[in-house]
Coordinates of C-alpha atoms in Angstrom, one line a residue:
Chain A
M8 CA -36.3 105.1 21.8
V9 CA -38.3 107.4 19.5
D10 CA -36.7 110.8 19.2
A11 CA -38.0 114.3 19.5
E12 CA -38.1 114.7 15.7
T13 CA -39.2 111.0 14.4
A14 CA -42.0 111.6 17.2
V15 CA -43.3 115.2 15.5
D16 CA -43.5 114.5 11.8
G17 CA -44.3 110.5 13.1
E18 CA -47.9 110.9 10.6
N19 CA -49.1 106.7 12.1
T20 CA -52.2 107.8 13.9
D21 CA -52.3 104.8 15.9
D22 CA -48.6 104.9 16.3
P23 CA -46.9 103.0 18.8
E24 CA -44.1 105.0 18.3
V25 CA -43.8 107.3 21.8
A26 CA -44.4 103.9 24.1
D27 CA -41.9 101.9 21.7
D28 CA -39.4 104.4 23.8
P29 CA -39.5 102.1 27.3
E30 CA -38.3 105.3 28.6
V31 CA -41.1 107.2 27.8
A32 CA -43.3 105.1 29.6
A33 CA -40.2 105.2 32.3
D34 CA -41.5 106.5 35.9
L35 CA -45.1 105.6 34.6
G36 CA -46.1 102.6 35.3
T37 CA -49.5 101.9 33.5
E38 CA -53.2 103.5 33.4
P39 CA -56.3 100.8 33.4
A40 CA -57.8 101.8 29.8
G41 CA -60.3 104.8 30.2
A42 CA -58.8 106.0 34.0
V43 CA -58.4 109.1 32.4
G44 CA -60.7 109.8 29.7
T45 CA -57.4 109.4 27.8
S46 CA -57.2 106.6 24.5
T47 CA -54.4 106.5 22.6
D48 CA -56.2 105.2 20.1
D49 CA -57.0 108.3 19.5
P50 CA -54.9 109.6 16.4
L51 CA -54.9 113.4 17.5
K52 CA -54.1 112.7 21.2
A53 CA -51.4 110.3 19.7
E54 CA -49.9 113.9 18.4
I55 CA -50.3 116.3 21.2
M56 CA -48.5 113.2 23.2
R57 CA -46.1 113.5 21.2
A58 CA -45.9 116.7 20.8
T59 CA -45.2 116.8 24.8
Y60 CA -43.0 114.1 24.6
G61 CA -40.4 116.0 22.5
A62 CA -40.7 119.7 24.5
L63 CA -39.8 117.7 27.9
V64 CA -36.8 115.6 25.9
K65 CA -35.4 119.3 24.7
R66 CA -36.6 121.7 27.8
G67 CA -36.9 119.5 30.8
Y68 CA -39.7 119.2 33.4
S69 CA -39.2 123.0 34.9
D70 CA -39.0 124.8 31.4
L71 CA -41.3 123.3 30.0
T72 CA -44.2 125.6 28.5
I73 CA -47.2 125.0 26.1
Q74 CA -45.5 127.3 23.8
S75 CA -42.7 124.8 23.9
I76 CA -44.7 122.0 23.1
A77 CA -46.7 123.9 20.4
D78 CA -43.7 124.4 18.8
E79 CA -43.2 120.2 18.6
F80 CA -46.6 119.9 17.5
P81 CA -47.4 120.3 13.9
K82 CA -50.7 121.7 13.7
S83 CA -52.7 124.9 15.9
K84 CA -51.7 125.9 18.6
S85 CA -55.7 126.1 19.9
L86 CA -56.0 122.9 19.7
L87 CA -54.3 121.9 22.9
Y88 CA -55.8 125.0 24.6
Y89 CA -59.2 123.7 23.6
H90 CA -58.0 119.8 24.4
Y91 CA -56.1 120.5 27.7
D92 CA -56.3 123.4 30.7
G93 CA -52.5 124.0 30.2
K94 CA -49.5 122.6 30.7
D95 CA -50.2 120.6 33.7
D96 CA -53.7 118.8 32.3
L97 CA -51.1 118.0 29.2
L98 CA -48.6 116.9 31.3
A99 CA -50.6 114.4 33.8
S100 CA -52.4 113.1 30.5
F101 CA -49.0 112.4 29.4
L102 CA -48.2 110.5 32.6
G103 CA -51.3 108.8 31.8
F104 CA -50.8 107.9 28.0
A105 CA -47.1 106.6 27.8
T106 CA -48.1 104.4 30.4
E107 CA -50.8 102.7 28.9
R108 CA -48.9 102.2 26.1
F109 CA -46.0 100.7 27.8
R110 CA -48.8 98.2 29.4
R111 CA -49.5 97.2 26.3
E112 CA -46.3 96.4 24.4
I113 CA -45.5 94.2 27.7
D114 CA -48.9 92.2 27.1
V115 CA -48.3 91.5 23.9
E116 CA -44.6 90.9 23.1
T117 CA -44.4 87.6 24.3
D118 CA -47.2 86.0 26.5
D119 CA -44.2 83.6 28.8
P120 CA -44.8 85.6 31.9
E121 CA -41.1 84.8 33.1
A122 CA -40.2 86.3 30.1
Q123 CA -42.2 89.5 30.4
L124 CA -41.2 90.1 34.4
R125 CA -38.0 90.8 32.9
S126 CA -38.6 93.0 29.5
L127 CA -40.6 95.7 31.7
V128 CA -37.5 94.9 34.3
D129 CA -34.8 95.9 31.3
R130 CA -37.2 97.9 29.7
L131 CA -37.2 100.3 33.4
V132 CA -34.2 100.2 34.7
P133 CA -31.8 99.6 30.9
E134 CA -28.3 98.9 30.8
S135 CA -27.6 102.1 29.1
L136 CA -29.1 105.5 28.3
D137 CA -28.9 107.3 25.3
D138 CA -28.7 111.3 25.5
D139 CA -32.4 111.5 25.0
E140 CA -34.0 108.5 27.5
Y141 CA -31.6 110.4 30.3
R142 CA -33.1 113.3 29.8
L143 CA -36.7 111.9 29.4
Q144 CA -36.6 110.2 33.3
V145 CA -34.8 113.4 34.4
A146 CA -37.7 115.8 33.6
L147 CA -40.1 112.5 34.6
L148 CA -38.0 112.9 38.2
E149 CA -38.7 116.4 38.4
L150 CA -42.0 116.3 37.6
R151 CA -42.4 113.4 40.7
S152 CA -41.0 115.4 42.8
E153 CA -43.9 117.8 41.8
T154 CA -46.5 115.9 42.9
P155 CA -46.7 117.3 46.4
H156 CA -47.4 120.3 45.5
N157 CA -49.8 118.9 42.9
E158 CA -52.9 117.2 43.3
R159 CA -52.9 116.8 40.2
F160 CA -49.9 114.9 39.5
R161 CA -50.6 113.0 42.5
E162 CA -54.2 111.6 41.4
Q163 CA -51.9 110.2 38.0
Y164 CA -48.8 109.1 40.1
A165 CA -51.0 107.3 42.1
V166 CA -52.9 105.7 38.8
V167 CA -49.5 105.6 37.3
D168 CA -48.3 103.2 40.6
E169 CA -51.5 101.2 40.6
S170 CA -51.3 100.8 37.4
L171 CA -47.5 99.1 37.4
K172 CA -48.3 97.7 39.9
S173 CA -51.7 95.5 39.1
A174 CA -49.6 94.9 35.7
I175 CA -46.9 93.6 37.7
A176 CA -49.4 91.5 39.8
D177 CA -51.1 90.0 36.4
V178 CA -47.5 88.8 35.3
L179 CA -47.0 86.9 39.3
S180 CA -50.4 85.2 39.0
R181 CA -50.1 83.8 35.5
G182 CA -46.3 83.2 36.2
V183 CA -47.5 80.8 39.4
E184 CA -50.9 79.1 37.3
S185 CA -48.1 78.0 35.1
G186 CA -45.8 77.0 37.8
A187 CA -43.0 79.6 35.8
F188 CA -43.0 81.5 39.5
A189 CA -43.0 79.7 42.9
A190 CA -46.8 78.7 43.7
D191 CA -45.8 80.5 47.8
A192 CA -44.8 83.9 46.2
D193 CA -47.5 85.8 46.6
P194 CA -48.5 88.0 43.5
D195 CA -49.5 91.2 44.9
T196 CA -47.3 91.5 47.4
E197 CA -44.5 90.8 45.0
A198 CA -45.6 93.1 43.2
E199 CA -45.7 96.0 45.7
A200 CA -41.7 95.1 46.2
L201 CA -41.0 95.1 42.4
V202 CA -42.3 98.8 41.8
S203 CA -40.4 100.2 44.7
L204 CA -37.2 98.5 43.7
L205 CA -37.8 99.6 40.5
T206 CA -38.7 103.2 41.1
G207 CA -35.7 103.3 43.2
A208 CA -33.3 101.8 40.5
R209 CA -34.6 104.9 38.3
T210 CA -34.6 107.5 41.0
R211 CA -30.7 105.8 42.3
R212 CA -30.0 106.2 38.8
L213 CA -30.7 109.5 38.0
S214 CA -29.4 111.2 41.3
T215 CA -25.6 109.6 40.8
H216 CA -25.8 109.1 37.0
E217 CA -22.0 108.6 35.8
R218 CA -21.2 107.1 39.7
F219 CA -24.1 104.4 39.5
P220 CA -24.0 100.8 39.7
I221 CA -26.1 99.8 37.9
G222 CA -24.0 96.5 37.4
G223 CA -24.6 96.0 40.5
T224 CA -28.5 97.3 40.3
R225 CA -29.1 94.7 37.6
T226 CA -27.3 92.1 39.5
A227 CA -29.3 92.3 42.1
L228 CA -32.4 92.4 39.9
D229 CA -31.8 89.8 38.5
A230 CA -31.1 87.9 41.7
H231 CA -34.4 88.7 42.9
L232 CA -36.5 87.8 39.9
D233 CA -35.0 84.7 40.2
R234 CA -35.9 83.8 44.0
L235 CA -39.8 84.5 42.0
L236 CA -39.0 81.7 40.1
A237 CA -40.4 77.9 41.3
D238 CA -36.9 76.7 40.7
P239 CA -34.4 79.2 40.5
E240 CA -31.3 79.5 39.0
P241 CA -28.4 79.9 41.3
E242 CA -28.0 83.1 42.5
R243 CA -25.8 85.1 39.8
Chain B
M8 CA -38.3 113.5 65.8
V9 CA -37.1 116.8 66.1
D10 CA -39.1 120.0 65.3
A11 CA -37.7 122.7 64.0
E12 CA -38.1 124.4 67.6
T13 CA -36.3 122.0 69.6
A14 CA -33.4 121.9 67.0
V15 CA -33.2 125.6 67.1
D16 CA -33.3 125.7 70.2
G17 CA -31.4 122.8 71.4
E18 CA -27.7 124.2 73.7
N19 CA -26.1 120.9 73.2
T20 CA -23.8 120.6 70.9
D21 CA -23.3 116.9 70.2
D22 CA -27.0 116.7 70.5
P23 CA -28.4 113.4 68.7
E24 CA -31.6 115.7 68.2
V25 CA -31.1 116.5 64.1
A26 CA -31.1 112.8 63.4
D27 CA -33.0 111.4 66.4
D28 CA -35.1 111.8 63.5
P29 CA -34.7 108.8 60.9
E30 CA -36.3 110.8 58.6
V31 CA -33.5 113.3 58.5
A32 CA -31.5 110.4 57.7
A33 CA -34.0 109.7 55.2
D34 CA -33.5 110.3 51.8
L35 CA -29.9 110.0 52.5
G36 CA -27.9 107.0 53.2
T37 CA -25.0 107.6 55.2
E38 CA -21.8 109.2 54.7
P39 CA -18.6 107.7 55.8
A40 CA -16.4 109.5 58.1
G41 CA -14.5 112.6 57.3
A42 CA -15.7 112.2 53.8
V43 CA -16.7 115.9 53.1
G44 CA -14.2 116.7 55.9
T45 CA -17.8 117.3 58.3
S46 CA -17.9 115.5 61.6
T47 CA -20.7 115.8 63.7
D48 CA -18.5 115.5 66.5
D49 CA -18.2 119.8 65.3
P50 CA -20.3 122.2 67.6
L51 CA -20.6 124.6 65.4
K52 CA -21.6 122.7 63.3
A53 CA -24.3 120.9 64.8
E54 CA -26.0 123.8 65.5
I55 CA -25.7 125.5 61.7
M56 CA -27.7 121.7 60.5
R57 CA -29.9 122.6 63.0
A58 CA -31.0 125.6 61.9
T59 CA -30.7 124.6 58.2
Y60 CA -32.7 121.4 59.4
G61 CA -35.7 123.8 60.8
A62 CA -35.2 125.7 57.8
L63 CA -36.1 123.1 55.2
V64 CA -38.8 121.7 57.1
K65 CA -40.8 125.5 57.2
R66 CA -40.1 126.7 53.2
G67 CA -39.2 123.3 51.7
Y68 CA -36.0 123.2 49.1
S69 CA -37.7 125.9 46.9
D70 CA -38.3 128.7 49.1
L71 CA -35.3 128.0 50.6
T72 CA -32.6 130.9 50.8
I73 CA -29.7 131.4 53.3
Q74 CA -31.8 134.1 54.9
S75 CA -33.9 131.5 56.1
I76 CA -31.8 129.1 57.3
A77 CA -29.8 132.3 59.5
D78 CA -33.2 132.8 61.2
E79 CA -32.7 129.4 62.2
F80 CA -29.4 130.0 63.4
P81 CA -29.3 131.5 66.8
K82 CA -25.2 132.8 65.6
S83 CA -23.9 135.5 63.4
K84 CA -25.0 134.8 59.5
S85 CA -21.9 135.8 58.6
L86 CA -20.5 132.1 60.6
L87 CA -22.8 130.8 58.3
Y88 CA -21.0 132.1 54.9
Y89 CA -17.5 132.0 56.8
H90 CA -18.0 128.1 56.8
Y91 CA -20.8 127.3 53.9
D92 CA -20.1 127.6 49.9
G93 CA -23.6 129.1 50.3
K94 CA -27.0 127.0 50.4
D95 CA -26.2 124.1 47.9
D96 CA -22.8 123.8 49.9
L97 CA -25.0 123.9 53.7
L98 CA -27.4 121.2 51.9
A99 CA -25.0 119.4 51.2
S100 CA -23.4 118.8 53.9
F101 CA -26.7 118.5 55.4
L102 CA -27.0 115.5 54.0
G103 CA -24.2 114.1 54.4
F104 CA -24.2 115.7 58.7
A105 CA -27.2 113.5 58.3
T106 CA -26.3 110.4 56.6
E107 CA -23.5 110.2 58.8
R108 CA -25.9 110.7 62.5
F109 CA -27.9 108.0 60.7
R110 CA -25.6 105.2 60.6
R111 CA -23.8 105.8 63.7
E112 CA -27.8 105.6 65.2
I113 CA -28.2 102.4 63.7
D114 CA -25.2 101.5 65.0
V115 CA -25.1 101.8 68.5
E116 CA -29.0 100.6 69.2
T117 CA -29.0 97.2 69.0
D118 CA -25.6 94.5 67.8
D119 CA -28.1 92.2 66.3
P120 CA -27.9 92.1 63.0
E121 CA -31.2 91.2 62.2
A122 CA -33.0 93.9 64.6
Q123 CA -30.6 96.4 63.0
L124 CA -32.0 96.0 59.1
R125 CA -35.6 95.7 61.0
S126 CA -34.8 99.4 62.8
L127 CA -33.2 100.5 59.6
V128 CA -36.2 99.3 57.4
D129 CA -38.6 100.6 60.0
R130 CA -37.3 104.1 60.3
L131 CA -36.7 104.9 56.6
V132 CA -40.1 103.6 55.6
P133 CA -42.1 104.5 58.7
E134 CA -45.3 103.1 59.5
S135 CA -46.3 107.0 59.2
L136 CA -45.0 110.2 58.5
D137 CA -46.3 113.7 61.2
D138 CA -46.5 117.1 59.1
D139 CA -42.6 117.9 59.4
E140 CA -41.4 114.4 58.5
Y141 CA -43.5 114.6 56.1
R142 CA -42.2 118.1 55.6
L143 CA -38.7 117.2 55.4
Q144 CA -39.0 114.1 53.5
V145 CA -40.6 116.6 50.0
A146 CA -37.8 118.8 50.0
L147 CA -35.6 115.8 50.1
L148 CA -37.1 114.4 46.9
E149 CA -36.3 118.1 45.6
L150 CA -33.4 118.6 46.2
R151 CA -32.8 114.9 44.7
S152 CA -34.5 115.7 42.2
E153 CA -32.0 119.0 41.8
T154 CA -29.0 116.4 41.7
P155 CA -29.3 115.7 37.4
H156 CA -28.3 119.8 37.1
N157 CA -25.8 120.2 40.2
E158 CA -23.1 118.5 40.3
R159 CA -22.7 119.3 44.4
F160 CA -25.8 117.3 44.8
R161 CA -25.2 114.7 42.6
E162 CA -22.1 113.5 44.3
Q163 CA -22.6 113.9 47.8
Y164 CA -26.1 111.9 46.4
A165 CA -23.3 109.2 45.6
V166 CA -21.7 109.3 48.8
V167 CA -24.9 109.4 50.7
D168 CA -26.3 106.7 48.1
E169 CA -22.8 103.8 48.3
S170 CA -22.6 104.9 52.5
L171 CA -26.5 103.4 53.0
K172 CA -25.6 100.2 51.0
S173 CA -22.6 99.7 52.5
A174 CA -24.1 99.6 55.8
I175 CA -26.9 97.7 55.0
A176 CA -23.8 95.7 53.8
D177 CA -21.9 95.5 57.3
V178 CA -25.4 94.3 58.8
L179 CA -25.4 91.6 56.6
S180 CA -22.4 90.2 56.6
R181 CA -22.0 90.3 60.3
G182 CA -25.4 88.1 59.9
V183 CA -24.5 85.7 57.3
E184 CA -21.3 85.2 60.1
S185 CA -23.8 84.8 62.4
G186 CA -25.9 82.7 61.0
A187 CA -28.6 85.3 61.1
F188 CA -28.8 85.2 57.4
A189 CA -29.2 82.7 54.7
A190 CA -25.5 81.9 53.9
D191 CA -25.7 81.9 50.4
A192 CA -27.3 85.6 50.6
D193 CA -25.0 87.8 48.9
P194 CA -24.3 90.5 51.2
D195 CA -23.3 93.0 48.1
T196 CA -26.2 92.0 45.7
E197 CA -28.8 92.6 48.7
A198 CA -27.5 95.1 50.2
E199 CA -28.0 97.0 46.5
A200 CA -31.1 95.1 45.8
L201 CA -32.3 96.9 49.6
V202 CA -31.1 100.9 48.9
S203 CA -33.2 100.9 45.7
L204 CA -36.0 98.9 47.5
L205 CA -36.1 101.8 50.6
T206 CA -35.5 104.3 47.8
G207 CA -38.1 103.9 45.8
A208 CA -40.9 102.8 49.1
R209 CA -40.5 106.5 50.4
T210 CA -40.5 108.0 46.6
R211 CA -43.5 106.4 46.2
R212 CA -45.1 107.2 48.8
L213 CA -44.3 111.0 48.3
S214 CA -45.9 110.7 45.2
T215 CA -48.8 109.6 45.9
H216 CA -48.8 110.4 49.7
E217 CA -52.3 109.7 50.9
R218 CA -53.0 107.1 49.0
F219 CA -49.7 105.4 49.2
P220 CA -50.4 101.8 50.4
I221 CA -47.8 101.7 53.0
G222 CA -49.8 98.7 54.8
G223 CA -48.5 96.3 51.9
T224 CA -45.3 98.0 51.0
R225 CA -44.5 96.9 54.8
T226 CA -46.3 93.1 53.9
A227 CA -43.4 93.3 51.4
L228 CA -40.3 95.0 53.0
D229 CA -41.3 92.0 56.4
A230 CA -41.1 89.8 53.2
H231 CA -38.0 90.6 51.6
L232 CA -36.2 90.6 55.0
D233 CA -38.0 87.3 55.9
R234 CA -36.4 85.3 52.5
L235 CA -32.9 87.0 53.4
L236 CA -33.3 84.9 57.2
A237 CA -31.5 81.5 57.5
D238 CA -34.4 80.4 59.1
P239 CA -37.3 81.9 56.9
E240 CA -40.2 82.5 58.9
P241 CA -43.5 82.0 56.5
E242 CA -44.5 84.7 54.6
R243 CA -46.6 87.1 56.2

């Protein structure tokens, strides 16, 4: 996982670092290219997103201010105001940005559908969380709990949710076609279940923290994926 | 669902109204009898919990004050202070209380394991939410997003989570024994997955609200339950 400092210092403008971290993409899901007119290939945008990420990890959602993002941003604060309508706009953009990066990464790392699906699950619900990962997930949960009061966040979460679902459905479709997954697995239905399963595991983990049964959860996730296989392995 | 007025006016002290509402038990899960020394049979406690429920639905979590709970409580405000160490204590108790009621209701309405499981799913992720149900779920999501900063809530959510899981595992065990569920379904693993699935579906629903694909989610939940059956129905 990229820490805030590395992210801020990074000069590589098309740097995949921000979402090298599966957690950045975390609650997120994914954004269809251009959905909010925000390409991850824009170098300035990448820098702003790194600053947003750094501030989120350091401050959490409730204490986040434009100034705390500016503090992580190596260029002029006025650029933030020029490109974004305030904190909420920056955060909504961040969700979309991280989501798009996450989706891209999943796409490129392998073209084996089963491996892609296991990697996606592993990134969203890893065995352990370091401090930064934990703090980011907490900030994202806070952001999520704002959605009922914030139309902009709600809209963005709908995009993120749909996007993660369609990414999973794509992997499943290819897997059914290739014979890796059971022929009777309906990609849309299974993707819908998997998004809930992953979102729920992440939410429960944060709500109970040290007490969260990560071992049992990962066993359950593995068993769930095993069931989707054409020739299921015995349940673990 | 009980609305705040009915709950406040209710005189029946062992009134199941508060958790007549599946949503009250909502994010919750269940509390093992006596876990936090809070019996649902205590009439004064039931009255206080109804007041807490009423205030939560009206005000949400962020705007909740002891005074707003007192406004819903027909007796002296001093009783609230006498029995509870402030707002957080009241809310943690409310979680436990609603959870215990929810668990009791699931237990008594039928002894058919499949019907119990479907009813539990149906209560936690109903086809539609009325305004009060929606507002309560939103308040509970806010409360959940406080858990990382609040040890008392985190402890209570661990109890709630474990309790919902054990309730589901119990139903599954009985179903495997009776032959309703597949003999190779591991109750603990399946319960773990189901708790995440339900928690995730509820969280996603609130994050996207009008855009939430409730039809698809319920189809996915049904398909998931169908798979647990000894003689699976065709996937819907």
